[in-house]
Short mmCIF file of C-alpha atoms and ligand atoms in Angstrom, two decimals:
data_model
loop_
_atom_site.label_atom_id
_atom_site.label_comp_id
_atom_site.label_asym_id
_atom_site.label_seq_id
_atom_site.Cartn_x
_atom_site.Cartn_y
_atom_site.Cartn_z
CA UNK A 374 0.00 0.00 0.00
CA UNK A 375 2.91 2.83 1.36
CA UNK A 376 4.66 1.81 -1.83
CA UNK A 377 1.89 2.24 -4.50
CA UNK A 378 0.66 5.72 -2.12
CA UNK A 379 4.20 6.93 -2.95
CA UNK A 380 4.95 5.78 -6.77
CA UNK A 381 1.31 7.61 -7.35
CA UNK A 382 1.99 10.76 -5.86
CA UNK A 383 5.62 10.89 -7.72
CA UNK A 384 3.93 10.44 -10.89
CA UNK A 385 1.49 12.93 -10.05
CA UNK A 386 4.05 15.18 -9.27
CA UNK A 387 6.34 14.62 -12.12
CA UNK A 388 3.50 15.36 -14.27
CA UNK A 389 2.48 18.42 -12.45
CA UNK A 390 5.73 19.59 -12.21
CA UNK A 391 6.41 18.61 -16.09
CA UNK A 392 3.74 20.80 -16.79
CA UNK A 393 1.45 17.40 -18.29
CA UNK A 394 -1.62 18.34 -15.98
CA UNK A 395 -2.54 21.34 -14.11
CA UNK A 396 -3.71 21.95 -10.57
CA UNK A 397 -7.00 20.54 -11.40
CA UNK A 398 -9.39 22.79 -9.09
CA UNK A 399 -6.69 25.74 -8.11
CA UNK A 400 -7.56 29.09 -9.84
CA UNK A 401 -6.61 32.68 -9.26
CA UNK A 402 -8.93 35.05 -7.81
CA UNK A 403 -8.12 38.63 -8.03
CA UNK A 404 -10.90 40.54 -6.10
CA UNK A 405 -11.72 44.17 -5.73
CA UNK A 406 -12.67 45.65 -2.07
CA UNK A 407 -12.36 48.78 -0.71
CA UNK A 408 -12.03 47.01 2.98
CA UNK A 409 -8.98 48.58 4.12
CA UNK A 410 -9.72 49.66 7.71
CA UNK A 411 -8.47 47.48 10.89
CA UNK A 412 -11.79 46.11 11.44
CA UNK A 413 -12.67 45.75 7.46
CA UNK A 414 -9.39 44.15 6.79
CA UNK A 415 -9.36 41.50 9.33
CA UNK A 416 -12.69 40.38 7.31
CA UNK A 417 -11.71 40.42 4.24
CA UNK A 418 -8.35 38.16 5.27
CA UNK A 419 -10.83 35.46 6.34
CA UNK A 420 -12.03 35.23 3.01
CA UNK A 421 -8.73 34.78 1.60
CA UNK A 422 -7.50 32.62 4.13
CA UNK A 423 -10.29 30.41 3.19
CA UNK A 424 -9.80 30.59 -0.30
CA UNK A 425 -6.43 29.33 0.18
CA UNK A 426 -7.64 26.53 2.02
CA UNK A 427 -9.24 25.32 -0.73
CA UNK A 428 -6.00 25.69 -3.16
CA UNK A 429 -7.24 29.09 -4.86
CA UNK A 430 -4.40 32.02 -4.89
CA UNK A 431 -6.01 35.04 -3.79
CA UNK A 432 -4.86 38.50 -5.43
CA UNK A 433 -5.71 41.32 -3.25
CA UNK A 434 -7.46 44.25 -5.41
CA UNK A 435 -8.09 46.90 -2.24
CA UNK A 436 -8.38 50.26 -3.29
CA UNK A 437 -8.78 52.40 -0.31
CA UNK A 438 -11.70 54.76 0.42
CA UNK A 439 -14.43 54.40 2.62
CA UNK A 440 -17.99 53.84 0.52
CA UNK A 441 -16.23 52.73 -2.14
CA UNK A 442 -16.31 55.33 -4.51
CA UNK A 443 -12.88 55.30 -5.28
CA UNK A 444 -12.87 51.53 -5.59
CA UNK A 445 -15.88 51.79 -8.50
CA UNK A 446 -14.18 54.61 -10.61
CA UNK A 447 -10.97 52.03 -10.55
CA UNK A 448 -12.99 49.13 -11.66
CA UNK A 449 -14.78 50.70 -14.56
CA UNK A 450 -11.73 51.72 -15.63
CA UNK A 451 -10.54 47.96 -15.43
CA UNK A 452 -13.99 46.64 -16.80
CA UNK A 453 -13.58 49.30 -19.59
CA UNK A 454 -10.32 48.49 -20.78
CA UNK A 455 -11.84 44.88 -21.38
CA UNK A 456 -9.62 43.56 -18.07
CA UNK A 457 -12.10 42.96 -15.22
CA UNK A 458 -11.14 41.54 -11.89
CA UNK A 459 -12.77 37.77 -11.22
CA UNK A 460 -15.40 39.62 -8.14
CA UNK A 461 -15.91 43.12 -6.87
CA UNK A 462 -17.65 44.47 -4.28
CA UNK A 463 -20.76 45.91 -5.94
CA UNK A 464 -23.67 46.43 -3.77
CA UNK A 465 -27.66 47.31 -4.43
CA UNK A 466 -29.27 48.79 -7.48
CA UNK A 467 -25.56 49.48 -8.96
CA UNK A 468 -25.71 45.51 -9.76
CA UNK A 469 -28.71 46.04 -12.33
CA UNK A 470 -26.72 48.80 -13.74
CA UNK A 471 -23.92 46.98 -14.50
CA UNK A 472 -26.28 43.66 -15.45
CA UNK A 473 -27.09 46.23 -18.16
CA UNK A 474 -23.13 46.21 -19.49
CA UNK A 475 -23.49 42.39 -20.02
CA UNK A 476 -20.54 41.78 -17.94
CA UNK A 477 -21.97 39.98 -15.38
CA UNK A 478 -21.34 35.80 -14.82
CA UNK A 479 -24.39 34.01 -14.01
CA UNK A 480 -24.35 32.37 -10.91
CA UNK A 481 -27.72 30.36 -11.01
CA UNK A 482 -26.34 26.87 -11.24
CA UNK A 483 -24.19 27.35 -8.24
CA UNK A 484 -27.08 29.18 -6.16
CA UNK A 485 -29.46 26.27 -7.59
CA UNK A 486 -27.45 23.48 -6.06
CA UNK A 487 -27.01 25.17 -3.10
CA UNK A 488 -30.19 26.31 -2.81
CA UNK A 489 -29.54 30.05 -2.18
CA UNK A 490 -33.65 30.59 -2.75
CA UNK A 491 -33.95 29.07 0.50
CA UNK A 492 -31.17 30.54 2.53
CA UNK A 493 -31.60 34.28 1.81
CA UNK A 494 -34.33 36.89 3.55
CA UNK A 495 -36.38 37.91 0.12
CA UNK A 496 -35.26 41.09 1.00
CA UNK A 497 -31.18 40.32 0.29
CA UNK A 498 -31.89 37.57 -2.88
CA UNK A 499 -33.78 40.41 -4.68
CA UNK A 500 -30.69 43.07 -4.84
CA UNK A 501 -28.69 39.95 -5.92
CA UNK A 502 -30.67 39.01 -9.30
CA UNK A 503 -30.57 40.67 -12.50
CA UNK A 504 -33.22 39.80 -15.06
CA UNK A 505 -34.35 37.86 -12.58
CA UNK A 506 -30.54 35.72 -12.74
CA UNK A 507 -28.41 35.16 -9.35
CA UNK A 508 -25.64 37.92 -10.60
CA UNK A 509 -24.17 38.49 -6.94
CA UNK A 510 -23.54 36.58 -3.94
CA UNK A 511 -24.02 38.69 -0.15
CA UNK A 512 -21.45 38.21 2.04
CA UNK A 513 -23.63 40.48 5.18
CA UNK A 514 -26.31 43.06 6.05
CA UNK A 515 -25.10 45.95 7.93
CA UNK A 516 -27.51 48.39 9.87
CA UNK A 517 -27.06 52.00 9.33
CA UNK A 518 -28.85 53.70 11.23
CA UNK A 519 -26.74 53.57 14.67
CA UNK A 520 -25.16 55.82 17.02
CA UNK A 521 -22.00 54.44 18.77
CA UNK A 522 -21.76 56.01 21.55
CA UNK A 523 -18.48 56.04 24.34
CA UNK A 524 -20.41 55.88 28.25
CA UNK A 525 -17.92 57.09 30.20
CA UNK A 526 -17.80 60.73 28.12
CA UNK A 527 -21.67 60.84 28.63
CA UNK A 528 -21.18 59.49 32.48
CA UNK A 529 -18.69 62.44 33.13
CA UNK A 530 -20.77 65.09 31.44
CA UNK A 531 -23.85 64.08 33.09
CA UNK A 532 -25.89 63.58 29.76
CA UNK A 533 -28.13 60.93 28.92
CA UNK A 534 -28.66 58.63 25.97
CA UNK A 535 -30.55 60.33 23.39
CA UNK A 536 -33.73 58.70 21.71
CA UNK A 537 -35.10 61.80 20.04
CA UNK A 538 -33.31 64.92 17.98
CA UNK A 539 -34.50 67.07 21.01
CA UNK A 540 -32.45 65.29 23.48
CA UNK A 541 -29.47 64.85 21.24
CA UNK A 542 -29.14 68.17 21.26
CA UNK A 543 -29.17 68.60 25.45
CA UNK A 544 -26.81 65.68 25.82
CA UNK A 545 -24.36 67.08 23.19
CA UNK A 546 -24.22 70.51 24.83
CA UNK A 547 -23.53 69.05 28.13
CA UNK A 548 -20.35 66.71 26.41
CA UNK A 549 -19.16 69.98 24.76
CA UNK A 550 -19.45 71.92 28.07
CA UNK A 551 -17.38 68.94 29.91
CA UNK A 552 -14.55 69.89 27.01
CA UNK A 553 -15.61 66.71 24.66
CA UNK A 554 -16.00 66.76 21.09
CA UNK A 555 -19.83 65.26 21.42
CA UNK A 556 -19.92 64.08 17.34
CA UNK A 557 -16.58 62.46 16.01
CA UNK A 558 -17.38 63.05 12.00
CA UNK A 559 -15.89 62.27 9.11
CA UNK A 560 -16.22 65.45 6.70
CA UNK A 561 -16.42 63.37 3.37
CA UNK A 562 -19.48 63.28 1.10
CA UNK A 563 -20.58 59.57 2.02
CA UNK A 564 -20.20 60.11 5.64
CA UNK A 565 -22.15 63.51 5.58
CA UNK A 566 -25.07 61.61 3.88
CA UNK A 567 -25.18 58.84 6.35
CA UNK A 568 -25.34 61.29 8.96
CA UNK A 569 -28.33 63.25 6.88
CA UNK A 570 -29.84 59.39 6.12
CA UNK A 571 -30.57 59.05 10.03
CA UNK A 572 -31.80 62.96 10.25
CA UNK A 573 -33.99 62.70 7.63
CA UNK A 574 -35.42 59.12 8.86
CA UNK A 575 -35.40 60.30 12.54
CA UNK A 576 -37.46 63.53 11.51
CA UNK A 577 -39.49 62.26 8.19
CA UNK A 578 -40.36 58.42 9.38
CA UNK A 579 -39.98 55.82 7.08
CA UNK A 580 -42.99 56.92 4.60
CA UNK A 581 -41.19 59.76 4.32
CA UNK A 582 -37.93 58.74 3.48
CA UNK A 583 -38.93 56.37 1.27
CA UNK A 584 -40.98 59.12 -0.84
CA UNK A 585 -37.60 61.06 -1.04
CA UNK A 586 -34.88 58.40 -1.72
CA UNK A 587 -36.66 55.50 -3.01
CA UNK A 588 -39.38 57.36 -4.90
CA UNK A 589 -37.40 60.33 -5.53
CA UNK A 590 -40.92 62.67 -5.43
CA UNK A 591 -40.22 65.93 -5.63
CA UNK A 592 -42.40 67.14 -3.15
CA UNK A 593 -40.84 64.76 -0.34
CA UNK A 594 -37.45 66.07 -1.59
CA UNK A 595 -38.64 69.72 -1.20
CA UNK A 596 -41.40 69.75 1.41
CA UNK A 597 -40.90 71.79 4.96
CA UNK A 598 -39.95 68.09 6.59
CA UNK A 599 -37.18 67.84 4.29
CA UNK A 600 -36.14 71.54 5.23
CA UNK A 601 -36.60 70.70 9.18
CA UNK A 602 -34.25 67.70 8.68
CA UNK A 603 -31.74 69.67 6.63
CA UNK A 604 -31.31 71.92 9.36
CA UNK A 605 -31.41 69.91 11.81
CA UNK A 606 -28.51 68.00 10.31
CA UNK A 607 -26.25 71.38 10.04
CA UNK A 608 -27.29 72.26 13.59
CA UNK A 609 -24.76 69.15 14.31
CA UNK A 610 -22.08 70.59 12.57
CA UNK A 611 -21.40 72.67 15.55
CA UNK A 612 -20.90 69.65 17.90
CA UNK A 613 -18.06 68.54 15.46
CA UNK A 614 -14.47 68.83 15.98
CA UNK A 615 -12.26 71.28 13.68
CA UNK A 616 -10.26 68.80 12.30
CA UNK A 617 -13.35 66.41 10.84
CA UNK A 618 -12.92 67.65 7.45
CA UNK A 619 -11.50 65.25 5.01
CA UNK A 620 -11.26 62.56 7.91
CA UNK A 621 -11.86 58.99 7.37
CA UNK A 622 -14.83 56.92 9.01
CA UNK A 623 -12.51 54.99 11.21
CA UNK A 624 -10.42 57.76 12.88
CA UNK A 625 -13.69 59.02 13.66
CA UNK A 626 -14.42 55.81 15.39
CA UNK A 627 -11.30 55.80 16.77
CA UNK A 628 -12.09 58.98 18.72
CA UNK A 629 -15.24 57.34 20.13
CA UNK A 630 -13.07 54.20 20.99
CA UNK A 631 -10.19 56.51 23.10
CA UNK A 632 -12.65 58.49 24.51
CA UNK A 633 -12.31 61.67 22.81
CA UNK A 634 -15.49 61.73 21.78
CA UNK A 635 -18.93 60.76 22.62
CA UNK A 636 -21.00 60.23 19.67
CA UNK A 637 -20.67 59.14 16.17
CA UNK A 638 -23.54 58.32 13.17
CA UNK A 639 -22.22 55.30 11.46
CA UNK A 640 -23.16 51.70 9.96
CA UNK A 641 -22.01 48.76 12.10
CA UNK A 642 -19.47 48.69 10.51
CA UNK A 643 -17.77 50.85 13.23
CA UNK A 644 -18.20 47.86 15.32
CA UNK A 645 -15.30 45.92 13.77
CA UNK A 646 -13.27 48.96 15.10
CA UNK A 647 -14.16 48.92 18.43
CA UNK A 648 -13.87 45.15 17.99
CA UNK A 649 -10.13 45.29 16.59
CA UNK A 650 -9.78 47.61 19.17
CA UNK A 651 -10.72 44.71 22.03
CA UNK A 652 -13.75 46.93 23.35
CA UNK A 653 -17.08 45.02 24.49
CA UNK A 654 -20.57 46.74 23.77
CA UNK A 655 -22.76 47.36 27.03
CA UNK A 656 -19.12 48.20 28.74
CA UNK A 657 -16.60 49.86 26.54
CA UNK A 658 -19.72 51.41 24.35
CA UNK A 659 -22.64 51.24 23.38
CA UNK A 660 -25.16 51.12 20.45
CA UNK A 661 -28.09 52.38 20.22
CA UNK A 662 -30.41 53.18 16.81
CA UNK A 663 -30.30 57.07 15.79
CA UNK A 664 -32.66 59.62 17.57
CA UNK A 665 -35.99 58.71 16.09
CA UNK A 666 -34.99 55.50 14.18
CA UNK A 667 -35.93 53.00 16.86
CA UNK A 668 -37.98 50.40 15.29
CA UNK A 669 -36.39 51.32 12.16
CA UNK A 670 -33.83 49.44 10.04
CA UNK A 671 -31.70 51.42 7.15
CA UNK A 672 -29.87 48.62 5.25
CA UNK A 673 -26.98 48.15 3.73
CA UNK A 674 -26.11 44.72 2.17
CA UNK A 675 -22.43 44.05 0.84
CA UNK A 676 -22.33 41.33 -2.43
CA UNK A 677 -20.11 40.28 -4.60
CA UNK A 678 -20.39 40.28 -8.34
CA UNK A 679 -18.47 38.14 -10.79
CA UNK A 680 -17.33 39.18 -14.29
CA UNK A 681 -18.14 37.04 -16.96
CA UNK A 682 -14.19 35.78 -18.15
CA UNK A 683 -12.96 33.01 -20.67
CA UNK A 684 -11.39 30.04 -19.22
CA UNK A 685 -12.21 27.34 -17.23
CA UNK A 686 -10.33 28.58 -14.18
CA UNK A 687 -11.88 31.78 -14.07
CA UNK A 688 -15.19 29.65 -13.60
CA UNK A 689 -13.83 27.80 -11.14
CA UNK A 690 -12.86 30.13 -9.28
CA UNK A 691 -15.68 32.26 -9.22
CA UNK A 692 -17.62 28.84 -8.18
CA UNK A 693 -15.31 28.35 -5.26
CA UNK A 694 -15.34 32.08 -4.36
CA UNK A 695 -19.34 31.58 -4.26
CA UNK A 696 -19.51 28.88 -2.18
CA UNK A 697 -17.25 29.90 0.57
CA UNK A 698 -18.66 33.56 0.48
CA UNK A 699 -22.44 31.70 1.32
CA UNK A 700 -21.26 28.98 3.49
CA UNK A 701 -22.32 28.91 7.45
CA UNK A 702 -19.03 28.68 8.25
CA UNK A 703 -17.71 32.45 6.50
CA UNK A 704 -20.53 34.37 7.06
CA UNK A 705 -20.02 33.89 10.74
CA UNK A 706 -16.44 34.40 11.26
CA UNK A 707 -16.58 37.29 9.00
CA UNK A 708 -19.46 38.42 9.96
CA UNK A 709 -17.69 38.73 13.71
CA UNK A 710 -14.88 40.77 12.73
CA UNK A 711 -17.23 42.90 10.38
CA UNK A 712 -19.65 44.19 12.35
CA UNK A 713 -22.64 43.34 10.30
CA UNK A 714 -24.57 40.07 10.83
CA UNK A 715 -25.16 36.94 8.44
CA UNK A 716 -26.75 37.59 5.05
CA UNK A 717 -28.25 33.71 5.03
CA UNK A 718 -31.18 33.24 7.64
CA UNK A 719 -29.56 29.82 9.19
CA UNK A 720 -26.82 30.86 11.13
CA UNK A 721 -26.66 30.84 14.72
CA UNK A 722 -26.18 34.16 16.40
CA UNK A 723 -24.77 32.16 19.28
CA UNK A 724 -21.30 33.33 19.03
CA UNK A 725 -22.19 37.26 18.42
CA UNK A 726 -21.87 40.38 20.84
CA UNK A 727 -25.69 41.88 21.79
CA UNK A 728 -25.19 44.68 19.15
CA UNK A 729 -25.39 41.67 16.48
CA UNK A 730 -27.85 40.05 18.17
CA UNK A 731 -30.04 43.52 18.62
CA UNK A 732 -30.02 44.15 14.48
CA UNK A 733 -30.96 40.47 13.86
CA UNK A 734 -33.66 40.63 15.95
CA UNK A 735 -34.42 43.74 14.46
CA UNK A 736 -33.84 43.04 11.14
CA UNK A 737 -36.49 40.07 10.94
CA UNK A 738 -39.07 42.37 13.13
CA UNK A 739 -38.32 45.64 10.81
CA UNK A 740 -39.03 43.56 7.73
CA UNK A 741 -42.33 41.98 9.38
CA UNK A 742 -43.80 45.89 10.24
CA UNK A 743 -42.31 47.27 7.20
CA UNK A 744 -39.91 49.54 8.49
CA UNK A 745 -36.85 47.90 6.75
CA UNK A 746 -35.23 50.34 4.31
CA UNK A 747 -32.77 50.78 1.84
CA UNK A 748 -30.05 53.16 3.00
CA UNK A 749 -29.40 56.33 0.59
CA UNK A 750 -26.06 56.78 1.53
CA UNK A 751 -24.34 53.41 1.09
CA UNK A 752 -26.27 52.87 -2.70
CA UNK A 753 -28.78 50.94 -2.00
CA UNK A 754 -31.93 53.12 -2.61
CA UNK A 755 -30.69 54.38 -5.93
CA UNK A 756 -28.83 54.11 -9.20
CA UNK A 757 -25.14 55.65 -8.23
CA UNK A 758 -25.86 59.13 -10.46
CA UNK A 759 -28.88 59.87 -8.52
CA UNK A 760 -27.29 58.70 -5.31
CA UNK A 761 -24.14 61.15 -6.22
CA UNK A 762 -26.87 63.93 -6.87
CA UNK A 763 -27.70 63.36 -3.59
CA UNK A 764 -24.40 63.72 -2.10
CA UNK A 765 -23.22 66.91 -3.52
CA UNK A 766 -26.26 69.35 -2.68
CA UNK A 767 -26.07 67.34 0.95
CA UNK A 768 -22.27 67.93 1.28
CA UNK A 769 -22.46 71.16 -0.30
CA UNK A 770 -25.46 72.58 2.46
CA UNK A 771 -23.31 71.18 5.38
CA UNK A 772 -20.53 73.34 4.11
CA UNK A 773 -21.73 76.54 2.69
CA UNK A 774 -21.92 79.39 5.05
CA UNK A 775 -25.00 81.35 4.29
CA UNK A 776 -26.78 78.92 2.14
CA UNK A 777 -30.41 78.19 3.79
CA UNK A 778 -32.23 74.66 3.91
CA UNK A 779 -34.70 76.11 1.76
CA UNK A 780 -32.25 76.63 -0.93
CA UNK A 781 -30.49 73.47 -0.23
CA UNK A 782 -33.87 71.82 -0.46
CA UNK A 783 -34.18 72.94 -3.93
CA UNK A 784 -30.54 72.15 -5.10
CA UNK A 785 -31.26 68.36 -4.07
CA UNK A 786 -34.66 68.46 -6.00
CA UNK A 787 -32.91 69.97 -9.54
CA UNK A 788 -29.94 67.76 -9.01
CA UNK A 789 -31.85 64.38 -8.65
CA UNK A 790 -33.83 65.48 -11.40
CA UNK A 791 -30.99 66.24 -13.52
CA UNK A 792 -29.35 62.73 -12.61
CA UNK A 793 -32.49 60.94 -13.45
CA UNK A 794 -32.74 62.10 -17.19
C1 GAL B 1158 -19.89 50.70 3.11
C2 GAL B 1158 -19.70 49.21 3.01
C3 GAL B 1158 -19.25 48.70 4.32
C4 GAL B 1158 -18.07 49.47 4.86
C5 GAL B 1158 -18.21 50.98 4.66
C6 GAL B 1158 -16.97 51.77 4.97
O1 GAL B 1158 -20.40 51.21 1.92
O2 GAL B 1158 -20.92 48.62 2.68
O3 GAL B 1158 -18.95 47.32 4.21
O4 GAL B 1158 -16.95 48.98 4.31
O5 GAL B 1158 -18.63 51.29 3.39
O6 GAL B 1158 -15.91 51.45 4.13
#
């Protein structure tokens, strides 16, 4: 037995080696993220590592930038010059848009046999189909509408946890009085919308921002509740540091996490800072949804699409790259170290912190009472021109001294309008 064992493998080897046969299931998978923060990177090296489990080589295609806006103008670049990666990270309507190039790989006969019908919330297979085609495989769902918040800066300014815009406002004079910085922001166009996101959900309800950013209706986009929550989102500007401009997501976090400040409007995906960082929710900090979002959910699912490339390898690839993206096994350990929580509905939340367990639990019950919702700010209520409408009369209000809501009101209503035709 030992003897035939070893003259197989040497002939295997001498063939492999002679070049004669090839590593039968290995491929190369070159995949684009823009997952380059402590919290996002320790995720994204699970997926590798388990890539290269399976014999695949994994080359790393990060291109820095929170929101990933950076990352997309580099891949239609690549996917222009007729040179796409194997997978990028595309996420919500943007997949139908690029469906629309004909680039896309179909994925059905992997989802098929692994019955991804089954596994996924309606609400996450949906965003993955194109022409009604699995096109993109979710590795999460995050939940955007939180407020992280640091205890012991609230504790020693005496304020208290705010559930309404109202009593933001008391508790973040009291942190400034106590010499705090009560709102660590990131001045950068996607963070300024995910603040307005909560504002105008917090203020508006979820009718209401689901006129504006799903519907795009004009009158949402320009009625007095629109106006209220446009001030009421430069009103916070105040409770900002000087140096937020230009700052990413994470250093914002960071201030939360060293206790420089005591508040900041971000996705969970803050969480795999604090988690990097060793902190425990309920202790270390907390978090809580966004004044006036309670028993909401904004969403924000992360998938992967795969090109559609010659060569058997590429296809393998992409098939492995599938499977271990869906399997039980990756969508909790990244899911840990992400922040977010498990796109399929089968995995046990055993192992996750109580922020996890608070948007799962929240997730399923927002989705039963209709108060799940596609978040503006991270692409998933819009095509990416209407969503980058958006963006620059938002980040232009927050900056411009003199300009009122009403006017900025009006910018966002000519500028969507101008995206969508
Ligand atoms: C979001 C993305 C998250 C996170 C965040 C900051 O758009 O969905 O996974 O990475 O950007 O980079």
């Amino acid at each position: 037995m030992m003897m035939k064992t070893l003259g197989l493998s040497a002939v295997l080897s001498a063939a492999l080696s002679a070049g004669l046969i090839g590593p039968a299931l290995a491929a190369e998978v070159e995949v684009l993220h823009w997952w380059t923060s402590g919290g996002e990177a320790k995720s994204v090296a699970e997926l590798k590592k388990m890539l290269e489990a399976k014999g695949d080589t994994w080359k790393d295609f990060a291109v820095a930038g929170g929101g990933g806006e950076s990352a997309m103008t580099v891949l239609k670049s690549r996917v222009v010059s007729g040179n796409p990666p194997t997978a990028a990270q595309i996420k919500g309507p943007s997949i139908q848009e690029w469906g629309d190039e004909g680039v896309l790989a179909n994925l059905d006969p992997v989802a098929e046999a692994e019955g991804w019908d089954k596994l996924l919330p309606g609400v996450v297979s949906e965003v993955m189909k194109y022409d009604g085609h699995y096109v993109a495989v979710p590795v999460n769902v995050h939940r955007v509408n939180w407020l992280w918040v640091n205890p012991q800066v609230f504790e020693k300014s005496g304020a208290e946890i705010p559930t309404t815009w109202d009593e933001f406002f008391v508790a973040a004079d009291k942190i400034k009085a106590a010499g705090f910085t009560p709102v660590a922001h990131g001045g950068q166009p996607w963070q300024d919308s995910t603040m307005f996101e909560d504002v105008v959900l917090g203020v508006g309800g979820v009718d209401f921002y689901r006129s504006a950013f799903v519907d795009l209706d004009a009158d949402a986009l320009n009625s007095d509740t629109m106006i209220e929550a446009l001030e009421i989102f430069k009103r916070i500007k105040q409770y900002t540091d000087e140096g937020a401009s230009g700052r990413d997501w994470n250093l914002a976090t960071a201030m939360v996490i060293n206790g420089k400040a005591g508040m900041q409007f971000m996705g969970d995906w803050a969480k795999g800072e604090f988690t990097a960082a060793g902190q425990v929710p309920g202790k270390d900090y907390l978090c809580v949804p966004a004044p006036g979002t309670t028993n909401d959910f904004t969403f924000n699912i992360d998938s992967f699409v795969m090109f559609s490339l010659s060569g058997d390898d590429a296809g393998k690839g992409q098939e492995n790259l599938a499977v271990t993206i869906m399997s039980p096994e990756f969508q909790e350990i990244f899911n840990l170290n992400k922040g977010s929580i498990p796109a399929r509905l089968d995995v046990s939340m055993d192992k996750f912190d109580d922020c996890a367990k608070k948007s799962n639990q929240d997730f399923i019950k927002s989705a039963e009472d209709n108060t799940l919702i596609p978040s503006m700010a991270h692409g998933m209520s819009t095509f990416s021109s209407v969503q980058g409408a958006i963006f620059d009369a938002v980040t232009q209000f927050y900056n411009a001294d003199g300009m009122t809501a009403k006017e900025a009101a009006a910018n966002m209503v000519s500028a969507v309008q101008a995206a969508r035709y």
